[in-house]
XYZ file of C-alpha atoms in Angstrom:
651
model
C -71.250 53.418 63.834
C -68.712 50.850 62.285
C -65.747 52.323 64.538
C -67.916 52.379 67.403
C -68.996 48.752 66.990
C -65.299 47.711 66.584
C -64.062 49.639 69.609
C -67.029 48.047 71.640
C -65.790 44.744 70.620
C -62.101 45.478 71.489
C -63.252 46.783 75.002
C -65.273 43.794 75.670
C -62.742 41.361 74.403
C -61.175 40.546 77.839
C -64.687 40.322 79.543
C -66.143 37.955 76.891
C -63.103 35.626 77.072
C -63.486 35.688 80.751
C -66.977 34.236 80.178
C -65.878 31.815 77.446
C -66.059 28.061 78.017
C -62.972 26.724 79.423
C -61.026 24.429 77.215
C -59.169 21.532 78.737
C -55.305 21.689 78.226
C -53.462 23.838 75.789
C -52.294 22.837 72.261
C -49.293 25.280 71.773
C -47.339 24.890 68.549
C -44.028 23.267 69.606
C -41.352 26.082 69.577
C -37.735 25.705 70.615
C -36.647 28.206 73.426
C -33.882 28.048 76.031
C -36.124 25.676 77.988
C -37.577 23.688 75.117
C -36.175 21.275 72.334
C -37.666 19.499 69.479
C -36.971 16.418 67.501
C -38.569 15.974 64.243
C -39.387 12.483 63.277
C -40.466 13.126 59.656
C -38.869 10.825 56.892
C -39.063 7.176 56.186
C -41.450 4.949 58.599
C -42.087 1.329 58.243
C -45.739 0.812 57.039
C -47.987 -1.934 56.737
C -51.668 -2.345 55.701
C -53.824 -4.921 57.417
C -55.524 -6.960 54.451
C -57.283 -9.311 56.522
C -61.079 -9.903 55.890
C -61.728 -8.445 59.313
C -58.963 -5.715 59.164
C -58.027 -6.748 62.794
C -55.193 -9.079 62.371
C -52.697 -6.454 63.609
C -54.624 -6.378 66.836
C -55.092 -10.121 67.120
C -51.316 -10.766 66.669
C -50.219 -7.660 68.511
C -47.989 -6.073 65.963
C -47.373 -3.298 68.587
C -45.545 -5.453 70.869
C -42.480 -6.283 68.654
C -41.019 -4.601 65.646
C -43.339 -4.386 62.693
C -41.046 -6.091 60.334
C -41.240 -9.308 62.517
C -45.213 -9.427 61.549
C -44.420 -9.593 57.847
C -43.499 -7.432 54.976
C -43.432 -3.715 55.408
C -43.122 -0.735 53.057
C -41.031 2.379 53.426
C -43.560 5.140 53.708
C -42.700 8.957 53.887
C -44.049 10.981 56.699
C -45.751 13.301 56.208
C -48.012 12.060 53.366
C -51.103 10.451 52.615
C -50.314 6.436 51.950
C -52.886 6.211 49.210
C -50.634 7.104 46.035
C -47.277 6.494 47.302
C -47.310 2.543 46.413
C -47.813 0.659 43.243
C -50.222 -1.736 45.065
C -53.427 -0.935 43.720
C -55.085 -2.095 46.763
C -53.634 0.747 48.856
C -55.201 3.517 46.616
C -58.987 2.818 48.022
C -57.975 0.883 51.069
C -60.453 1.105 54.141
C -59.188 -0.239 57.278
C -56.422 -0.332 59.711
C -52.670 0.691 58.618
C -49.841 0.509 60.828
C -46.689 2.950 60.994
C -43.429 2.439 63.092
C -40.460 4.589 63.531
C -37.523 3.645 65.974
C -35.827 6.580 67.464
C -32.643 7.447 69.569
C -33.413 10.045 72.264
C -30.722 12.324 73.636
C -29.233 11.208 76.867
C -30.277 14.189 78.657
C -33.897 13.623 77.736
C -33.942 10.184 79.490
C -31.757 10.958 82.375
C -32.817 14.425 83.545
C -36.144 13.876 85.582
C -36.716 17.798 85.336
C -37.451 17.237 81.576
C -40.734 16.412 80.258
C -40.742 14.484 77.237
C -43.785 14.942 74.719
C -44.877 13.068 71.697
C -47.081 14.982 69.206
C -48.840 13.910 66.105
C -49.809 16.782 63.851
C -52.807 14.726 62.135
C -53.526 11.003 61.737
C -56.895 10.371 59.655
C -59.028 9.335 60.933
C -58.831 7.236 64.144
C -55.339 6.536 65.761
C -53.852 4.530 68.734
C -50.344 5.054 69.472
C -48.070 2.878 71.350
C -44.548 3.534 72.631
C -42.410 0.515 73.328
C -45.450 -1.601 72.989
C -47.180 0.480 75.759
C -50.699 1.868 74.809
C -50.203 5.599 75.241
C -53.005 7.426 73.576
C -55.846 7.575 71.109
C -57.430 10.026 69.010
C -60.499 10.505 66.915
C -60.664 12.624 64.029
C -58.055 13.654 61.460
C -56.604 17.129 60.467
C -55.881 18.368 64.167
C -52.912 17.462 66.382
C -52.818 15.271 69.451
C -50.163 14.660 72.012
C -49.109 12.585 75.125
C -46.527 13.140 77.879
C -44.257 10.253 77.357
C -41.613 11.121 80.049
C -42.416 7.796 82.243
C -41.753 5.650 79.190
C -38.256 7.012 78.258
C -36.964 7.887 81.804
C -36.836 4.233 83.010
C -33.429 3.103 82.918
C -30.163 3.071 80.985
C -31.596 1.668 77.916
C -34.365 4.028 77.842
C -32.958 6.092 74.943
C -34.336 3.468 72.543
C -37.624 4.354 71.509
C -40.219 2.379 69.295
C -43.280 4.409 68.124
C -46.189 2.392 66.727
C -49.291 4.205 65.389
C -52.456 2.300 63.983
C -54.528 4.420 61.905
C -58.280 3.657 60.528
C -59.692 5.751 57.879
C -63.225 4.265 58.025
C -65.896 6.966 57.952
C -69.067 6.185 59.976
C -72.451 8.269 60.379
C -70.732 9.865 63.616
C -67.490 10.498 62.321
C -66.646 13.877 61.056
C -66.674 13.982 57.927
C -69.288 11.140 58.123
C -69.594 8.484 55.771
C -71.234 4.862 55.493
C -69.872 1.293 54.798
C -72.005 -0.436 52.274
C -71.731 -4.293 51.835
C -72.494 -5.508 48.409
C -74.151 -8.771 48.892
C -74.921 -10.090 45.349
C -72.486 -12.747 45.047
C -73.001 -13.326 41.304
C -71.264 -9.898 41.040
C -69.097 -9.282 44.077
C -66.903 -11.529 46.097
C -68.094 -12.652 49.708
C -67.746 -9.809 52.211
C -66.929 -7.002 49.632
C -67.865 -3.379 50.899
C -67.389 0.041 49.941
C -66.927 3.326 51.618
C -69.459 5.800 50.529
C -68.662 9.454 51.327
C -70.715 12.498 50.692
C -68.210 15.107 49.744
C -66.284 15.789 46.648
C -62.784 15.165 47.531
C -60.714 12.053 47.839
C -60.502 10.705 51.470
C -56.765 10.581 51.650
C -55.354 9.095 54.916
C -52.296 8.405 56.994
C -49.886 10.569 58.699
C -50.457 13.529 56.800
C -48.427 15.911 58.873
C -45.205 16.011 60.916
C -44.590 13.841 64.024
C -42.009 15.224 66.422
C -40.851 15.041 70.017
C -40.342 18.073 72.229
C -39.691 18.798 75.614
C -40.552 21.296 78.448
C -39.443 21.532 82.140
C -41.650 19.439 84.612
C -43.356 22.805 85.344
C -44.330 24.306 82.298
C -46.510 26.832 80.407
C -49.470 24.769 79.021
C -51.717 27.489 77.256
C -51.763 31.094 76.209
C -54.875 32.816 75.159
C -54.539 36.248 73.629
C -57.389 38.686 72.489
C -56.468 42.197 70.932
C -58.453 45.428 70.480
C -57.987 48.988 69.871
C -58.684 51.856 72.194
C -58.145 55.284 70.686
C -54.437 55.072 69.237
C -53.566 52.375 71.410
C -53.406 48.607 71.222
C -54.691 46.240 73.625
C -53.423 42.665 74.213
C -55.445 40.709 76.455
C -53.633 37.575 77.839
C -54.454 34.370 79.994
C -51.793 31.945 80.767
C -52.092 28.490 82.273
C -49.292 26.669 83.971
C -48.975 23.008 84.937
C -46.874 21.153 87.128
C -46.578 23.531 89.868
C -48.790 25.794 91.965
C -45.884 28.134 93.166
C -44.868 30.154 90.544
C -44.348 33.785 88.957
C -44.839 34.578 85.239
C -43.201 37.624 83.285
C -44.900 38.756 80.207
C -43.226 40.968 77.767
C -44.503 42.311 74.513
C -41.637 43.113 71.756
C -42.228 44.923 68.548
C -40.636 43.606 65.400
C -37.261 45.188 66.002
C -37.146 43.433 69.157
C -37.808 46.250 71.432
C -39.946 46.280 74.453
C -43.305 47.883 74.164
C -45.252 46.524 77.264
C -44.870 44.074 79.995
C -46.981 42.623 82.882
C -47.074 39.903 85.381
C -49.532 37.139 86.497
C -51.637 34.547 84.437
C -53.877 37.337 82.986
C -53.821 40.884 82.291
C -54.077 43.635 79.594
C -50.892 45.095 77.854
C -51.482 48.551 76.408
C -49.315 49.702 73.405
C -49.511 53.499 72.541
C -49.350 54.055 68.897
C -49.638 50.350 68.085
C -49.077 49.139 64.661
C -51.909 47.104 63.557
C -52.230 43.806 61.912
C -53.819 44.571 58.427
C -54.841 42.181 55.647
C -52.670 41.913 52.628
C -53.311 44.741 50.158
C -55.715 46.472 52.741
C -52.910 48.842 54.081
C -49.609 49.891 53.022
C -48.102 48.063 56.340
C -50.044 44.835 56.289
C -49.502 41.881 58.655
C -47.401 43.602 61.553
C -46.540 41.012 64.279
C -45.476 41.362 67.792
C -43.689 38.852 70.151
C -45.401 37.831 73.357
C -42.751 36.509 75.528
C -43.624 34.503 78.834
C -41.198 33.423 81.293
C -42.266 30.995 84.002
C -39.998 30.555 87.302
C -41.633 27.807 89.188
C -40.404 26.788 92.953
C -39.644 22.887 92.794
C -37.431 20.561 94.589
C -34.580 20.579 94.479
C -34.460 24.091 92.888
C -36.268 26.708 90.638
C -37.362 25.707 87.329
C -37.715 28.095 84.452
C -39.686 27.901 81.087
C -39.785 30.321 78.121
C -42.588 30.299 75.292
C -42.914 33.226 72.442
C -46.119 33.584 70.659
C -46.578 35.914 67.624
C -49.251 38.431 68.165
C -51.231 40.620 65.623
C -53.032 43.638 67.137
C -56.517 43.590 65.337
C -60.275 43.931 65.574
C -62.901 42.139 64.062
C -66.800 43.131 63.842
C -69.856 42.679 61.682
C -72.797 44.903 61.094
C -75.802 44.229 58.844
C -73.901 44.821 55.748
C -70.208 45.114 56.440
C -67.080 42.864 57.774
C -65.174 45.112 59.513
C -61.203 44.451 60.291
C -59.803 47.307 62.489
C -62.955 49.345 61.955
C -62.600 49.491 58.361
C -64.957 47.578 55.828
C -63.131 44.522 54.642
C -64.063 42.749 51.015
C -62.801 39.194 50.964
C -61.427 38.721 47.406
C -59.841 35.265 47.359
C -60.135 31.255 46.974
C -61.079 28.312 48.430
C -58.250 25.505 48.595
C -57.364 21.917 49.150
C -54.222 20.485 50.833
C -53.713 18.336 47.669
C -50.886 17.850 45.179
C -49.769 14.896 43.195
C -48.685 11.770 44.870
C -48.174 13.610 48.375
C -52.089 13.488 48.717
C -52.612 15.612 51.527
C -49.187 15.443 52.996
C -47.824 18.703 54.321
C -44.983 19.999 52.225
C -43.028 23.355 52.546
C -42.166 23.869 48.771
C -45.913 23.328 48.013
C -46.899 25.761 50.610
C -44.456 28.572 49.641
C -45.467 28.172 45.919
C -49.245 28.388 46.974
C -48.392 31.600 48.837
C -46.687 33.166 45.794
C -49.336 32.305 43.642
C -51.820 33.824 46.055
C -50.059 37.043 46.525
C -49.629 37.046 42.362
C -53.366 36.818 42.149
C -53.874 39.628 44.473
C -55.954 37.299 46.735
C -56.340 38.424 50.401
C -58.245 35.309 51.810
C -59.086 31.800 51.644
C -61.396 29.293 53.337
C -59.872 26.209 54.887
C -62.257 24.049 52.751
C -63.106 21.551 54.385
C -61.002 20.747 57.074
C -58.608 22.677 59.396
C -55.109 23.163 57.463
C -51.577 22.448 58.950
C -50.454 24.945 61.741
C -47.627 25.986 59.465
C -50.187 27.346 56.766
C -51.682 29.622 59.264
C -48.317 30.975 60.462
C -47.799 31.937 56.799
C -51.144 33.743 56.524
C -50.255 35.548 59.936
C -46.982 36.489 58.360
C -48.354 37.686 54.690
C -51.794 38.825 56.003
C -53.812 36.320 54.164
C -57.209 36.273 56.008
C -58.737 32.766 57.022
C -62.186 31.435 57.382
C -61.174 28.416 59.549
C -63.397 25.489 58.623
C -63.889 22.250 60.707
C -64.537 19.036 58.775
C -68.188 19.157 58.848
C -68.517 18.560 55.389
C -70.819 15.523 53.724
C -73.520 16.010 56.454
C -75.834 15.308 53.735
C -78.247 12.288 55.323
C -80.819 12.928 58.295
C -79.111 9.986 60.238
C -75.824 12.050 60.583
C -77.780 14.673 62.836
C -77.807 12.622 65.837
C -76.648 13.123 69.501
C -73.449 11.244 69.197
C -72.569 13.336 66.105
C -73.375 16.423 67.795
C -71.061 15.826 70.783
C -68.376 14.894 68.554
C -68.934 18.013 66.326
C -68.573 20.160 69.337
C -65.564 18.313 70.547
C -64.005 18.932 67.097
C -64.764 22.596 67.449
C -63.020 22.819 70.710
C -59.877 21.304 69.106
C -60.006 23.728 66.353
C -60.472 26.821 68.548
C -57.934 25.530 70.980
C -55.331 25.200 68.259
C -56.133 28.288 66.192
C -57.448 30.857 68.638
C -54.359 33.078 68.721
C -53.739 33.439 64.963
C -54.737 37.251 63.872
C -55.327 35.770 60.313
C -58.330 33.775 61.569
C -61.211 36.041 61.492
C -64.142 33.758 61.389
C -65.008 30.053 62.259
C -67.372 27.708 59.923
C -68.838 24.905 61.437
C -69.954 22.986 58.380
C -69.985 23.026 54.540
C -73.237 22.484 52.687
C -75.077 20.511 55.425
C -78.836 19.350 54.705
C -79.784 22.384 56.543
C -83.382 22.276 55.342
C -84.015 19.303 57.722
C -85.534 20.226 61.213
C -82.949 18.013 62.807
C -80.048 20.003 61.179
C -81.612 23.186 62.505
C -81.160 22.239 66.035
C -77.786 20.473 65.387
C -76.422 23.596 63.652
C -77.803 25.871 66.476
C -75.956 23.997 69.275
C -72.956 23.818 67.196
C -72.819 27.621 66.405
C -73.570 28.515 70.176
C -70.877 26.023 71.439
C -68.343 27.815 69.060
C -69.411 31.308 69.959
C -69.019 30.383 73.722
C -65.624 28.694 72.966
C -64.542 31.889 71.326
C -66.670 35.148 71.710
C -64.181 37.105 69.861
C -64.856 35.993 66.360
C -67.926 35.675 64.209
C -69.412 32.254 63.429
C -70.849 30.835 60.125
C -71.461 27.826 57.916
C -71.662 27.296 54.242
C -74.950 26.712 52.694
C -76.249 25.731 49.283
C -80.093 25.469 50.737
C -82.808 27.452 49.462
C -83.120 30.786 51.422
C -86.593 30.264 52.690
C -85.948 26.631 53.868
C -82.380 27.032 55.517
C -83.015 26.068 59.283
C -79.432 27.164 60.246
C -78.969 30.717 58.729
C -80.842 32.482 61.659
C -77.746 31.437 63.808
C -74.941 32.801 61.807
C -73.287 36.189 62.011
C -72.316 36.013 57.990
C -74.169 34.206 55.240
C -72.029 32.219 53.195
C -73.518 30.881 49.849
C -72.391 28.245 47.347
C -74.100 28.307 43.884
C -72.999 27.187 40.553
C -75.325 28.675 38.020
C -74.988 27.560 34.469
C -72.885 24.714 35.762
C -74.959 22.215 38.095
C -78.162 24.360 37.017
C -79.303 25.429 33.517
C -75.882 24.050 32.559
C -74.641 26.125 29.350
C -76.880 28.947 29.639
C -74.385 31.643 30.724
C -77.126 34.209 29.824
C -79.201 33.267 33.014
C -76.327 33.896 35.609
C -76.941 37.513 36.229
C -80.819 37.216 36.768
C -80.439 34.200 39.070
C -77.560 35.389 41.142
C -79.290 38.609 41.620
C -82.272 37.013 42.873
C -80.069 34.880 45.122
C -78.439 37.752 46.957
C -81.801 39.951 47.166
C -83.778 37.094 48.476
C -81.359 36.195 51.263
C -80.538 39.725 52.207
C -84.168 40.604 52.613
C -84.718 37.788 54.740
C -81.897 37.662 56.975
C -80.269 41.319 56.925
C -76.621 39.880 57.299
C -73.738 40.392 55.375
C -73.135 37.919 52.499
C -70.232 36.046 51.109
C -70.421 34.298 47.747
C -68.191 31.399 49.188
C -68.138 29.026 46.036
C -68.813 29.543 42.288
C -66.971 28.246 39.356
C -66.718 25.774 36.318
C -64.990 22.677 35.402
C -62.213 23.349 33.037
C -59.974 20.939 31.215
C -56.651 22.639 30.658
C -56.075 23.240 26.808
C -59.681 22.831 25.817
C -60.993 25.777 23.610
C -64.082 26.652 21.856
C -65.696 30.101 20.944
C -68.641 30.535 21.563
C -67.728 29.012 24.807
C -68.618 25.436 25.805
C -68.588 23.541 28.941
C -65.250 22.332 30.099
C -63.326 24.832 28.022
C -61.363 27.480 29.294
C -63.370 30.303 27.424
C -66.448 28.775 29.442
C -64.775 29.164 32.874
C -63.813 32.573 32.182
C -67.338 33.633 30.891
C -68.887 32.202 33.888
C -66.817 34.207 36.037
C -67.232 37.433 34.225
C -71.052 37.032 34.420
C -70.712 36.424 38.233
C -68.463 39.460 38.584
C -71.240 41.824 36.969
C -73.672 41.101 39.912
C -70.854 40.880 42.446
C -69.830 44.333 41.431
C -73.307 45.653 42.072
C -73.947 44.063 45.281
C -70.423 44.315 47.004
C -71.108 48.099 47.483
C -74.411 47.195 49.370
C -74.173 44.280 51.546
C -72.067 41.420 49.847
C -68.466 41.449 51.689
C -66.702 38.496 49.859
C -66.035 36.195 46.972
C -64.027 32.961 46.855
C -63.549 31.198 43.710
C -63.934 27.537 43.488
C -61.209 26.463 43.280
C -57.598 27.644 43.639
C -56.200 24.453 42.100
C -57.516 21.414 40.728
C -57.682 18.500 43.020
C -58.407 14.682 43.420
C -61.779 13.118 44.005
C -63.254 9.726 44.005
C -63.562 8.235 40.547
C -66.904 8.960 38.977
C -68.185 9.226 35.223
C -68.205 13.213 36.102
C -64.782 13.505 37.398
C -61.630 13.414 35.078
C -58.826 12.736 37.384
C -60.537 14.731 40.036
C -62.137 18.039 40.196
C -61.095 20.457 37.456
C -62.611 23.762 38.648
C -59.202 25.197 39.661
C -57.864 28.421 38.190
C -54.547 26.622 38.472
C -53.864 22.808 37.448
C -52.958 20.381 40.408
C -49.172 21.240 39.210
C -49.979 24.952 39.949
C -49.959 26.047 36.494
C -52.483 28.758 35.202
C -55.485 28.539 33.284
C -56.618 31.552 31.417
C -59.134 32.439 34.286
C -56.410 32.894 36.551
C -55.212 35.840 34.656
C -58.920 37.379 34.580
C -59.265 36.787 38.402
C -55.799 38.508 38.799
C -57.010 41.745 36.911
C -60.005 41.770 39.062
C -58.467 41.029 42.507
C -55.681 43.781 41.800
C -58.602 46.238 40.728
C -60.665 45.672 43.746
C -57.498 45.993 45.971
C -56.594 49.441 44.664
C -60.256 50.387 45.128
C -60.459 49.386 48.944
C -56.837 50.017 50.027
C -56.470 52.110 53.069
C -54.852 54.841 53.229
C -55.428 55.110 49.415
C -52.510 54.364 47.310
C -52.040 52.146 44.228
C -50.892 48.590 45.274
C -48.313 46.642 43.085
C -47.952 43.107 42.883
C -45.066 41.716 45.177
C -44.728 38.691 42.970
C -43.393 38.123 39.617
C -43.500 41.944 38.730
C -41.438 41.925 35.633
C -42.322 38.387 34.657
C -44.467 37.493 31.550
C -47.392 36.936 33.917
C -47.927 40.656 34.698
């Protein structure tokens, strides 16, 4: 039955995508090719926060019209990074309002003189609302952090002999409101005996620090004026053949030819086609398998697309290469299937958070985290609680780490957050997430929210609409949201494909009483499954631990308590994972920063690693468990061995 469902999903793939909602415009990752160049703008930018009472001095004085340094004192600000922890100015730590970035750039002459070249400015992420000027000209605006946006600036740089000089100004506002994602509220404190006039605070309803700024790379890239705008790939399996279904959109010309070639990892041609859509069949295809599930995981093909367009005065060519992993995903009442085989998520939740970089993208940190994931034997993570950098998903594709891709729908805690404007914004964000991440084989499920107030009637309608919209955007993947509501009251659960549950028994409830976990967790699983008959993932569980704190018998906040709590959860998970529980994701991979409060000691300490990526005792417990599960579920069966630190003291 499982194989039949997987085959049916694979066969229906191209038909389903043919019925999917059309996304407006592509968001292909900028890759160099014979027809495309890129210029990184990472490094030091000029920076200034607008500390005026109304936070609008920069607009009133039009700081974008001249170099930022002429408006007043500026700081050097590294990009990518969050601005909050870089300076010694305490006001920046919790600053709410507009900040301004500027970078002056010299373009290659061919970019400015060759009118058959298209020049694009791309911002990887600006949290949370951004306005961009190029040489003082208002160029684009974007609402929402964590996702890329871009604009064609050819007409601004191809205007004369001095056009190689470029000044990019970006104003960013990190204010969260009831209609942003994530939402928030601004509270004015009017008691003048306690607070200065006009004093306000930003209230958030999630448990991580609201880092802001240019947190991912900014770059310029080029394409020809007739170019490959978007590629959508779905894959399937039919008997022993892999199926690669493609759809390609072209802009800049209506008179063109497309050549499509699929190459294996040894660069050998395995299939080819033509036109804007089609299906490539690969006999004896090597499939993309998750890490530790198969002896040959994460196999990637390359889809090469060549465009030849008839333009005046002559033909124009564009090239783009897309990594492709052939795999299927399906869900039954009690199983999550990848390539027709039962898959068990044993992994983590993460945050893009470390030291003074905040949420700024960092290659050394990324590689370190993946080495730790593989050392743990983790095969999956959820992008809690926002889409991670594109480079993170590329690493997941390469290493076979399965991803539950979550949008910034976190903190939906108040009734006023479930309004029509918020709903439209939420659906737009899901369009951007799917547009960006749809071609990653590692992404196996979309998550539209984390811990919304799903017991509310208004939340039920809201979640129903967002889930339906996401399914319409991408019919090839299951959709979920992560809940902490009671099973009998949850208004959104009927609409998901997989139930994802957050619970913190003996931590936030009956704290200190480890002996209650097994009974309460068993009741949780049995109640949810009896009600909904859907596979379940324990999407969060854990305990706060201060590294170096020890007590036996275990007490809260000690390393022994974290280990003991996990062990109690694992007893029940082992009973239920052979029935209908299909995954467990520890909260959290590593400690992370939060807002200050009496219950948070320099952030959330539920990590099994410290914020500096050093292991707590629970990391070794989790490693032993995950490798044991991997050896039980590996296909074809063979003993898996750690690929990291095999001869180190950690083993």
